[in-house]
PDB file of C-alpha atoms and ligand atoms in Angstrom:
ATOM      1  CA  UNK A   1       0.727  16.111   2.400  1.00 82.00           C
ATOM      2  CA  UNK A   2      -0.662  12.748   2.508  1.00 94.00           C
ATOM      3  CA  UNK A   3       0.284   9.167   3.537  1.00 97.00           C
ATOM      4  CA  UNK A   4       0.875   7.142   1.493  1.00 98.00           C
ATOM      5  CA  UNK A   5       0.413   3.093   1.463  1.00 98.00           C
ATOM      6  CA  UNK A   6       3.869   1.003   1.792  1.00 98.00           C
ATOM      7  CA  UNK A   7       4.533  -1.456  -0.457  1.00 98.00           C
ATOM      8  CA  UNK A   8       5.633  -4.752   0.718  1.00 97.00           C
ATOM      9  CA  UNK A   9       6.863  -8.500  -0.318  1.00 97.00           C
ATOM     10  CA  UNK A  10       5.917  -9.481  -2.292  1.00 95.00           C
ATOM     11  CA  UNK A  11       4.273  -7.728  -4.241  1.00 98.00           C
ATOM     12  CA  UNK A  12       6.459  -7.779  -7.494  1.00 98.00           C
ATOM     13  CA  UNK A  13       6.403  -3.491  -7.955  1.00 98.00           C
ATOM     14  CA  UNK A  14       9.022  -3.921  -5.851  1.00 98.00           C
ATOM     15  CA  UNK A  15      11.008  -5.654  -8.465  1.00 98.00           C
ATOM     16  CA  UNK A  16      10.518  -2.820 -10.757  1.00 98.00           C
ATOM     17  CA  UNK A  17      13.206  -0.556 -11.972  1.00 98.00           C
ATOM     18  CA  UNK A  18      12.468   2.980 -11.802  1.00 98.00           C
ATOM     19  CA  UNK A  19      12.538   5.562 -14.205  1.00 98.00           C
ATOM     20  CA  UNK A  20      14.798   8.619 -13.774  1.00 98.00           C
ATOM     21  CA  UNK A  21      13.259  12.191 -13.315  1.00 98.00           C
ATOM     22  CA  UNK A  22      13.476  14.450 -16.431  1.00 98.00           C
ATOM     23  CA  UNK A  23      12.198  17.443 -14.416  1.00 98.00           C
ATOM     24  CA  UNK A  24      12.548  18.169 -10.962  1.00 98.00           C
ATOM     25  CA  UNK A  25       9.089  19.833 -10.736  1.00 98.00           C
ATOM     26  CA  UNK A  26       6.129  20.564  -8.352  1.00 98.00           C
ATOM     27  CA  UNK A  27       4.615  17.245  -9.036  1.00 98.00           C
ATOM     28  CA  UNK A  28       7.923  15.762  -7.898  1.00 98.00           C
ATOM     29  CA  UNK A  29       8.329  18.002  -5.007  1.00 98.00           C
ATOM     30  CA  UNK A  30       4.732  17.167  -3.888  1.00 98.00           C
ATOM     31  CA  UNK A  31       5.764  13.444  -4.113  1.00 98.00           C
ATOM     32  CA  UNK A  32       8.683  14.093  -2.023  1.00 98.00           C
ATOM     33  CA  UNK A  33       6.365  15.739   0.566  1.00 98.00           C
ATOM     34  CA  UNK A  34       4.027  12.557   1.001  1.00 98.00           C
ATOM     35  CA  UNK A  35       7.189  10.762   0.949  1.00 98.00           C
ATOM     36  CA  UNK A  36       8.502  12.340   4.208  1.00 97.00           C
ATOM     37  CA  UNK A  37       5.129  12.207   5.952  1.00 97.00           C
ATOM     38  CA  UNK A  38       5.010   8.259   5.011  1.00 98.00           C
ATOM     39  CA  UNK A  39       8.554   7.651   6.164  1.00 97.00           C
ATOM     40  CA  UNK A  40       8.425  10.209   9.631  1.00 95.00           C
ATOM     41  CA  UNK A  41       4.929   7.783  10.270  1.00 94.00           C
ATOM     42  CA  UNK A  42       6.104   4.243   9.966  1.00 95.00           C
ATOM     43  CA  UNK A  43       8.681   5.039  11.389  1.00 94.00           C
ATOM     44  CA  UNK A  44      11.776   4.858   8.964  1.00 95.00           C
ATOM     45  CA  UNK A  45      14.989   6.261   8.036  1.00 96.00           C
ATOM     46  CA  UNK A  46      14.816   6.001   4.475  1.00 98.00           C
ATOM     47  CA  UNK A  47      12.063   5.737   1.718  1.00 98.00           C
ATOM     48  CA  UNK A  48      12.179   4.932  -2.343  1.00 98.00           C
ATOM     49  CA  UNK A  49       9.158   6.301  -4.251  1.00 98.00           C
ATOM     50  CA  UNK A  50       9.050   2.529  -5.563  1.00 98.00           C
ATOM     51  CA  UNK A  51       7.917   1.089  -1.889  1.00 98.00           C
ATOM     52  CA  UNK A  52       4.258   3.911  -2.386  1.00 98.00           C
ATOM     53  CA  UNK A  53       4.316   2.595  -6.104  1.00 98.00           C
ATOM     54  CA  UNK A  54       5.760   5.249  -7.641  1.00 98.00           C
ATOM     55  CA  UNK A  55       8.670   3.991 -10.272  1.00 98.00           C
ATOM     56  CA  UNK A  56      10.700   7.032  -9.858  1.00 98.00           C
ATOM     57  CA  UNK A  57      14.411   7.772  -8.819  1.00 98.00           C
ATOM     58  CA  UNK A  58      13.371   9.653  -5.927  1.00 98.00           C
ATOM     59  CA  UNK A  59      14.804   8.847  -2.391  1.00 98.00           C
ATOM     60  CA  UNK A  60      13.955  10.477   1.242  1.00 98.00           C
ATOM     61  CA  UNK A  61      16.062   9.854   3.965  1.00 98.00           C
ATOM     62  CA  UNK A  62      16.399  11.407   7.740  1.00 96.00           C
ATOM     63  CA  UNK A  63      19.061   9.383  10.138  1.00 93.00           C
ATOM     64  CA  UNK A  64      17.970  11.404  12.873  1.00 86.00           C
ATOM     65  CA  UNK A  65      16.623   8.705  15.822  1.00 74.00           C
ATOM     66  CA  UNK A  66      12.856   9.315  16.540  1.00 63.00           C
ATOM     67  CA  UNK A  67      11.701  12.319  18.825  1.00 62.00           C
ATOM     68  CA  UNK A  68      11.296  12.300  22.089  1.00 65.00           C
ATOM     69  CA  UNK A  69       7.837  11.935  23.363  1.00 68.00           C
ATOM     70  CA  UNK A  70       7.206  16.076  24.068  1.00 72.00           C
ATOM     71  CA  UNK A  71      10.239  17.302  21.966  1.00 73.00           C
ATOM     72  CA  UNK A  72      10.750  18.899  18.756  1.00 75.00           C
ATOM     73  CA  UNK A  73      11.723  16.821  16.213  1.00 76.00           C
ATOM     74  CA  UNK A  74      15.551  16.919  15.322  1.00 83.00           C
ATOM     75  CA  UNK A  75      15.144  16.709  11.565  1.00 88.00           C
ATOM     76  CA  UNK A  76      17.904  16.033   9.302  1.00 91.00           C
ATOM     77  CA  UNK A  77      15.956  15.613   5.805  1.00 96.00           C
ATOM     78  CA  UNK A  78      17.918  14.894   2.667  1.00 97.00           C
ATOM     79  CA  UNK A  79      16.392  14.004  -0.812  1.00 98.00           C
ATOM     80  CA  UNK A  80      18.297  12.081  -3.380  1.00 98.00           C
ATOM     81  CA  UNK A  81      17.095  12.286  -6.911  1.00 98.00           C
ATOM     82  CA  UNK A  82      18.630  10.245  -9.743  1.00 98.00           C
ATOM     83  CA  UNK A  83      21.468   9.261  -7.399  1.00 98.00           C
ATOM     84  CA  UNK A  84      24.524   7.796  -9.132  1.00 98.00           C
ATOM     85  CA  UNK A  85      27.613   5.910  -7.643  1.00 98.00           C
ATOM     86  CA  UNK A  86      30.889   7.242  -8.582  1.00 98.00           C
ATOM     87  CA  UNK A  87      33.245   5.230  -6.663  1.00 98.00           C
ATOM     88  CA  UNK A  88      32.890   2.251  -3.929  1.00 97.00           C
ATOM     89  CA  UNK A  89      35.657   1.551  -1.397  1.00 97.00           C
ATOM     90  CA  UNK A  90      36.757  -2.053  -1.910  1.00 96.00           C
ATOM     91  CA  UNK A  91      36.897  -2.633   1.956  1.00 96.00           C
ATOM     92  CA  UNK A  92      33.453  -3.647   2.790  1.00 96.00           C
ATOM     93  CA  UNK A  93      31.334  -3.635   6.249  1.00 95.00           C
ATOM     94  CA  UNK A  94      28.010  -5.644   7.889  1.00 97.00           C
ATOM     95  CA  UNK A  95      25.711  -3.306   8.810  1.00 97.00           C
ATOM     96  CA  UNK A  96      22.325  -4.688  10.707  1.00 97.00           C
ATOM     97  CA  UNK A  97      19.486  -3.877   7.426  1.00 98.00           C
ATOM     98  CA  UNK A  98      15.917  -3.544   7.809  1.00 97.00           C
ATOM     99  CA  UNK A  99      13.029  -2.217   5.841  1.00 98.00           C
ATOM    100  CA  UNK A 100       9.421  -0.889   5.533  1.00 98.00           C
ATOM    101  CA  UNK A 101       8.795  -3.230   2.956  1.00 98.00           C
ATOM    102  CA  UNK A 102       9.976  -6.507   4.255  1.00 98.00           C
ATOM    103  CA  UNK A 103       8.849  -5.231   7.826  1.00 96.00           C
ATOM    104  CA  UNK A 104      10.425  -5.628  11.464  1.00 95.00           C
ATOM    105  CA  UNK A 105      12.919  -8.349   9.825  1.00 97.00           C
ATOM    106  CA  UNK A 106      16.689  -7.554  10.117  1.00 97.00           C
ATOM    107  CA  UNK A 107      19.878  -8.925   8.857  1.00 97.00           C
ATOM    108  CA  UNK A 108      23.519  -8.438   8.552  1.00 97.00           C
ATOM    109  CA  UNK A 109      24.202  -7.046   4.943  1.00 98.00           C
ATOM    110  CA  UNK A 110      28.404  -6.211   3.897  1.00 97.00           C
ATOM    111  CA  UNK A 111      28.519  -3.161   1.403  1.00 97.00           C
ATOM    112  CA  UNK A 112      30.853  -0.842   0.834  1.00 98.00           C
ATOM    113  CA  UNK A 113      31.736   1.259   3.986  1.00 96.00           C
ATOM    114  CA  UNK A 114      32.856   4.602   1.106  1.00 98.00           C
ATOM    115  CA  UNK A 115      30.887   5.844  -1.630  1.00 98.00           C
ATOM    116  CA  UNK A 116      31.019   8.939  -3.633  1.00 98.00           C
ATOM    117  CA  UNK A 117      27.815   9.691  -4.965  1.00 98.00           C
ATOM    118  CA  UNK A 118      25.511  12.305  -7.305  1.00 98.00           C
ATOM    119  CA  UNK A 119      22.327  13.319  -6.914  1.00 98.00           C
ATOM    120  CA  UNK A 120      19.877  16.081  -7.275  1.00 98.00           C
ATOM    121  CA  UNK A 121      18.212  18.007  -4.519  1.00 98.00           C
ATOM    122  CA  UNK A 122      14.487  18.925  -4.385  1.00 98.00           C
ATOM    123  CA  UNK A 123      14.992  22.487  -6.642  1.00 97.00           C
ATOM    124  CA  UNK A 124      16.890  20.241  -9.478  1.00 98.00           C
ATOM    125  CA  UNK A 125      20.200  20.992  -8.079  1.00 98.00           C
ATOM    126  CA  UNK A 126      23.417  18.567  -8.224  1.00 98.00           C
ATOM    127  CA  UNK A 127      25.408  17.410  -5.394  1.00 98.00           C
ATOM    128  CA  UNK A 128      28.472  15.631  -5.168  1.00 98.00           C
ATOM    129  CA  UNK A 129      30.010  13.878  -2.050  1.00 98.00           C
ATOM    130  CA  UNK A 130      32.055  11.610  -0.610  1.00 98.00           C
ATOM    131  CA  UNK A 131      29.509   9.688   2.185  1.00 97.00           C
ATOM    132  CA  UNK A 132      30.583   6.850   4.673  1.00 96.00           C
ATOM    133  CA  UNK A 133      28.950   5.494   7.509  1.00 95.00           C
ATOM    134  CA  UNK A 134      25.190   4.600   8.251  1.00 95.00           C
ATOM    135  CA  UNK A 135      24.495   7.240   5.133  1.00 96.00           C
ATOM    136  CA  UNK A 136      26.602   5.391   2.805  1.00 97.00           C
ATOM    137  CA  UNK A 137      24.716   2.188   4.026  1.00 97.00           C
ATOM    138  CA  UNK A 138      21.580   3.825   3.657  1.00 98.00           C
ATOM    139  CA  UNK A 139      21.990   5.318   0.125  1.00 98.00           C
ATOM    140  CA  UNK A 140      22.928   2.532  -1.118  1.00 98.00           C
ATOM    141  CA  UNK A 141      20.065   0.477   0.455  1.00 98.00           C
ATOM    142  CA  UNK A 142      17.788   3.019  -0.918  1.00 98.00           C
ATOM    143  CA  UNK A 143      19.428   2.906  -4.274  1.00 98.00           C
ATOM    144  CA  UNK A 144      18.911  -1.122  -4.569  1.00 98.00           C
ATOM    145  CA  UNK A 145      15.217  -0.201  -4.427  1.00 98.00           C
ATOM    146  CA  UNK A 146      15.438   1.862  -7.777  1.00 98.00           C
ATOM    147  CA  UNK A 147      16.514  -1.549  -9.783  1.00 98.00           C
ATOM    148  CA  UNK A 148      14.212  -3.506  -7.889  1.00 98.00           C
ATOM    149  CA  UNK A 149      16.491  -4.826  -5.303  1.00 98.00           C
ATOM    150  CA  UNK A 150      15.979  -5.267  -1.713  1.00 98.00           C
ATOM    151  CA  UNK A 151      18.341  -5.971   1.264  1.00 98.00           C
ATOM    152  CA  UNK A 152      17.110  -9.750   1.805  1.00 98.00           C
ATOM    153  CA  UNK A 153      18.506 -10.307  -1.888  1.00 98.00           C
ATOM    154  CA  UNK A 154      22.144  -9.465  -0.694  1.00 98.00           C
ATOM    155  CA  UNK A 155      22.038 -12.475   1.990  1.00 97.00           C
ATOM    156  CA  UNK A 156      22.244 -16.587   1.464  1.00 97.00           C
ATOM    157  CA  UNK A 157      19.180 -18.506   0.349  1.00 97.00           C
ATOM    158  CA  UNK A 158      19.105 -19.781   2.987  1.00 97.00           C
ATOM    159  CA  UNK A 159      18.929 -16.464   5.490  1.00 97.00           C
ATOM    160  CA  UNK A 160      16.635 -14.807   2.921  1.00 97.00           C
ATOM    161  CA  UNK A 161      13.983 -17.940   3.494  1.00 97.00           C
ATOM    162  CA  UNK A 162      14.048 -17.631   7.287  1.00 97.00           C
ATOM    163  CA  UNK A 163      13.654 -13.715   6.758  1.00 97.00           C
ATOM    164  CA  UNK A 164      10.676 -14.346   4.588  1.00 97.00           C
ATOM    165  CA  UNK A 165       9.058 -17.479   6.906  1.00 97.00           C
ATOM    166  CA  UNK A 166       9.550 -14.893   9.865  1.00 97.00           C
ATOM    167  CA  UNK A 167       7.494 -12.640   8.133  1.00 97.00           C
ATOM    168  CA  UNK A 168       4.986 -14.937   6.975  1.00 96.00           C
ATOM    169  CA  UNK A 169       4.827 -15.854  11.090  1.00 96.00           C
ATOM    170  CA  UNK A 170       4.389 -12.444  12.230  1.00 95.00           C
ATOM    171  CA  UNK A 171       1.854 -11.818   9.410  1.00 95.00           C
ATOM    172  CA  UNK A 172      -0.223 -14.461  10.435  1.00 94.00           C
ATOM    173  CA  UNK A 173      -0.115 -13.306  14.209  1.00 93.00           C
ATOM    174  CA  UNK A 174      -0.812  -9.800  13.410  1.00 90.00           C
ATOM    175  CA  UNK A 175      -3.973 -11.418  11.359  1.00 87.00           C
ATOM    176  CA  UNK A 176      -5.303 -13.843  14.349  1.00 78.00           C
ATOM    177  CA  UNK A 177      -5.246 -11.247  16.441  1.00 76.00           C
ATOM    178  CA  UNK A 178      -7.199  -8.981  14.405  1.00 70.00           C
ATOM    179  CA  UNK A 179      -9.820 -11.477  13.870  1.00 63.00           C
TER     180      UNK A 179
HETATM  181 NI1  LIG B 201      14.231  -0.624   1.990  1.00 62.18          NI
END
């Protein structure tokens, strides 16, 4: 397994869409691997192979909260490949968004609080459920990702440019320091 860079705004892959998975094979499998290990690192709950530059319909996710200093790690691993959206509940919800690719910058996005989704696991199987909650939230975070969407795009212009100037702050920061 390896880690793998993160993408991050703005660099425009992340406005790529990504291509579905004809075969659900070792190569895939392997990605998925490097995927986990990236995402368990940072430390996230969800990951699209489009944010280590891979345009593929491949998802990782684990809501588990991080382990305890001397613990064993709870883990609660899912993959999503090709993930479709059947059905959205018209009642929508905020939910407090982040990601690794616009990093430590959160915001209120509404979605959809029910989903039913399809996917295929890591051996090429298909699943079919009915997901609310923070994995409903998540999913369909993760799925923006695949057509080159991320959460800041859901908010006002306004919101999105103090997201990004925050960023740009905290950048510049994190680079004084260093020097
Ligand atoms: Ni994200």
């Amino acid at each position: 397994m390896a880690i793998l860079p993160i993408v991050e705004v703005p660099d425009p892959r992340l406005r790529q869409i990504s291509l579905a998975v004809e075969t659900v094979d070792d190569e895939v499998r392997k990605l998925i691997a490097d995927m986990f290990e990236t995402m368990y690192v940072a430390p996230g709950i969800g990951l699209a192979a489009i944010q280590v530059g891979v345009p593929r319909r491949v998802l990782v996710m684990d809501l588990q909260e991080p382990e305890e200093e001397d613990g064993e790690p709870i883990r609660d691993s899912r993959v999503f490949i090709n993930p479709e959206i059947l059905r959205r509940s018209d009642q929508e919800v905020p939910y407090l968004e982040g990601c690794l690719s616009v990093p430590d910058q959160y915001a209120d996005v509404e979605r959809p609080d029910r989903i039913r989704a399809r996917w295929l696991d890591e051996h090429g199987k298909p699943h079919e459920e009915e997901l609310d909650g923070l994995l409903a939230v998540c999913l369909q975070h993760e799925m923006d990702h695949l057509e080159g969407i991320l959460f800041i795009d859901h908010l006002s212009r306004l919101k999105r440019e103090m997201v990004l100037k925050k960023l740009a702050k905290m950048r510049k920061e994190r680079g004084l320091r260093a020097a």
